[in-house]
Amino acid sequence: MTITIDATIEARLRERAEAVGLTIADYVERLVKADQSAEEELEGLALEGLNSGEPIEAGPGYWEEKHRRLEERLEKTGAA
């Protein structure tokens, strides 16, 4: 496959590929595989979150309580 990219991006790809001893094609293939892997991991984490327990209502009261508890923690640690 042949693609046309901006010369600046090509130079950056070439530099990074050479730094790890790969051709540009192999480096781009590695990037695409890493992207696919990250996407699969993110999807898995999202599903894990959806299946992690009973849903909660995250209305204004929820966020106010979160904020209050965070302020308490920060005051205890002296970071506030």
GROMACS .gro file of C-alpha atoms in nm:
model
   80
    1MET     CA    1   0.000   0.000   0.000
    2THR     CA    2   0.122   0.347  -0.077
    3ILE     CA    3   0.011   0.652   0.117
    4THR     CA    4   0.111   1.015   0.091
    5ILE     CA    5   0.186   1.204   0.411
    6ASP     CA    6   0.325   1.543   0.500
    7ALA     CA    7   0.705   1.560   0.470
    8THR     CA    8   0.740   1.670   0.833
    9ILE     CA    9   0.547   1.369   0.956
   10GLU     CA   10   0.744   1.140   0.726
   11ALA     CA   11   1.072   1.274   0.865
   12ARG     CA   12   0.950   1.219   1.220
   13LEU     CA   13   0.839   0.864   1.139
   14ARG     CA   14   1.171   0.790   0.971
   15GLU     CA   15   1.364   0.926   1.269
   16ARG     CA   16   1.165   0.724   1.521
   17ALA     CA   17   1.173   0.408   1.310
   18GLU     CA   18   1.550   0.429   1.268
   19ALA     CA   19   1.592   0.491   1.641
   20VAL     CA   20   1.439   0.148   1.713
   21GLY     CA   21   1.593  -0.025   1.413
   22LEU     CA   22   1.278  -0.060   1.202
   23THR     CA   23   1.166   0.039   0.856
   24ILE     CA   24   0.895   0.302   0.838
   25ALA     CA   25   0.646   0.035   0.727
   26ASP     CA   26   0.730  -0.187   1.026
   27TYR     CA   27   0.717   0.110   1.262
   28VAL     CA   28   0.375   0.219   1.133
   29GLU     CA   29   0.254  -0.141   1.161
   30ARG     CA   30   0.372  -0.145   1.523
   31LEU     CA   31   0.186   0.182   1.589
   32VAL     CA   32  -0.136   0.046   1.439
   33LYS     CA   33  -0.112  -0.274   1.644
   34ALA     CA   34  -0.048  -0.072   1.961
   35ASP     CA   35  -0.350   0.145   1.880
   36GLN     CA   36  -0.569  -0.163   1.829
   37SER     CA   37  -0.445  -0.312   2.153
   38ALA     CA   38  -0.515   0.010   2.343
   39GLU     CA   39  -0.864   0.027   2.194
   40GLU     CA   40  -0.935  -0.332   2.299
   41GLU     CA   41  -0.805  -0.261   2.650
   42LEU     CA   42  -1.020   0.052   2.679
   43GLU     CA   43  -1.326  -0.139   2.561
   44GLY     CA   44  -1.255  -0.413   2.816
   45LEU     CA   45  -1.219  -0.158   3.096
   46ALA     CA   46  -1.544   0.010   2.993
   47LEU     CA   47  -1.728  -0.323   2.999
   48GLU     CA   48  -1.570  -0.407   3.333
   49GLY     CA   49  -1.697  -0.077   3.469
   50LEU     CA   50  -2.045  -0.137   3.334
   51ASN     CA   51  -2.054  -0.478   3.498
   52SER     CA   52  -1.892  -0.373   3.827
   53GLY     CA   53  -2.206  -0.339   4.033
   54GLU     CA   54  -2.526  -0.154   4.081
   55PRO     CA   55  -2.547   0.180   3.902
   56ILE     CA   56  -2.554   0.497   4.108
   57GLU     CA   57  -2.728   0.826   4.039
   58ALA     CA   58  -2.459   1.087   3.979
   59GLY     CA   59  -2.672   1.396   4.026
   60PRO     CA   60  -2.574   1.724   4.191
   61GLY     CA   61  -2.585   1.574   4.542
   62TYR     CA   62  -2.341   1.301   4.443
   63TRP     CA   63  -2.086   1.551   4.313
   64GLU     CA   64  -2.131   1.782   4.612
   65GLU     CA   65  -2.056   1.491   4.847
   66LYS     CA   66  -1.752   1.391   4.638
   67HIS     CA   67  -1.625   1.749   4.653
   68ARG     CA   68  -1.682   1.771   5.029
   69ARG     CA   69  -1.493   1.445   5.091
   70LEU     CA   70  -1.207   1.556   4.868
   71GLU     CA   71  -1.178   1.884   5.056
   72GLU     CA   72  -1.166   1.691   5.386
   73ARG     CA   73  -0.886   1.470   5.254
   74LEU     CA   74  -0.691   1.768   5.128
   75GLU     CA   75  -0.725   1.947   5.463
   76LYS     CA   76  -0.599   1.638   5.649
   77THR     CA   77  -0.293   1.613   5.428
   78GLY     CA   78  -0.224   1.986   5.435
   79ALA     CA   79  -0.258   2.011   5.056
   80ALA     CA   80  -0.554   2.248   5.064
   0.00000   0.00000   0.00000
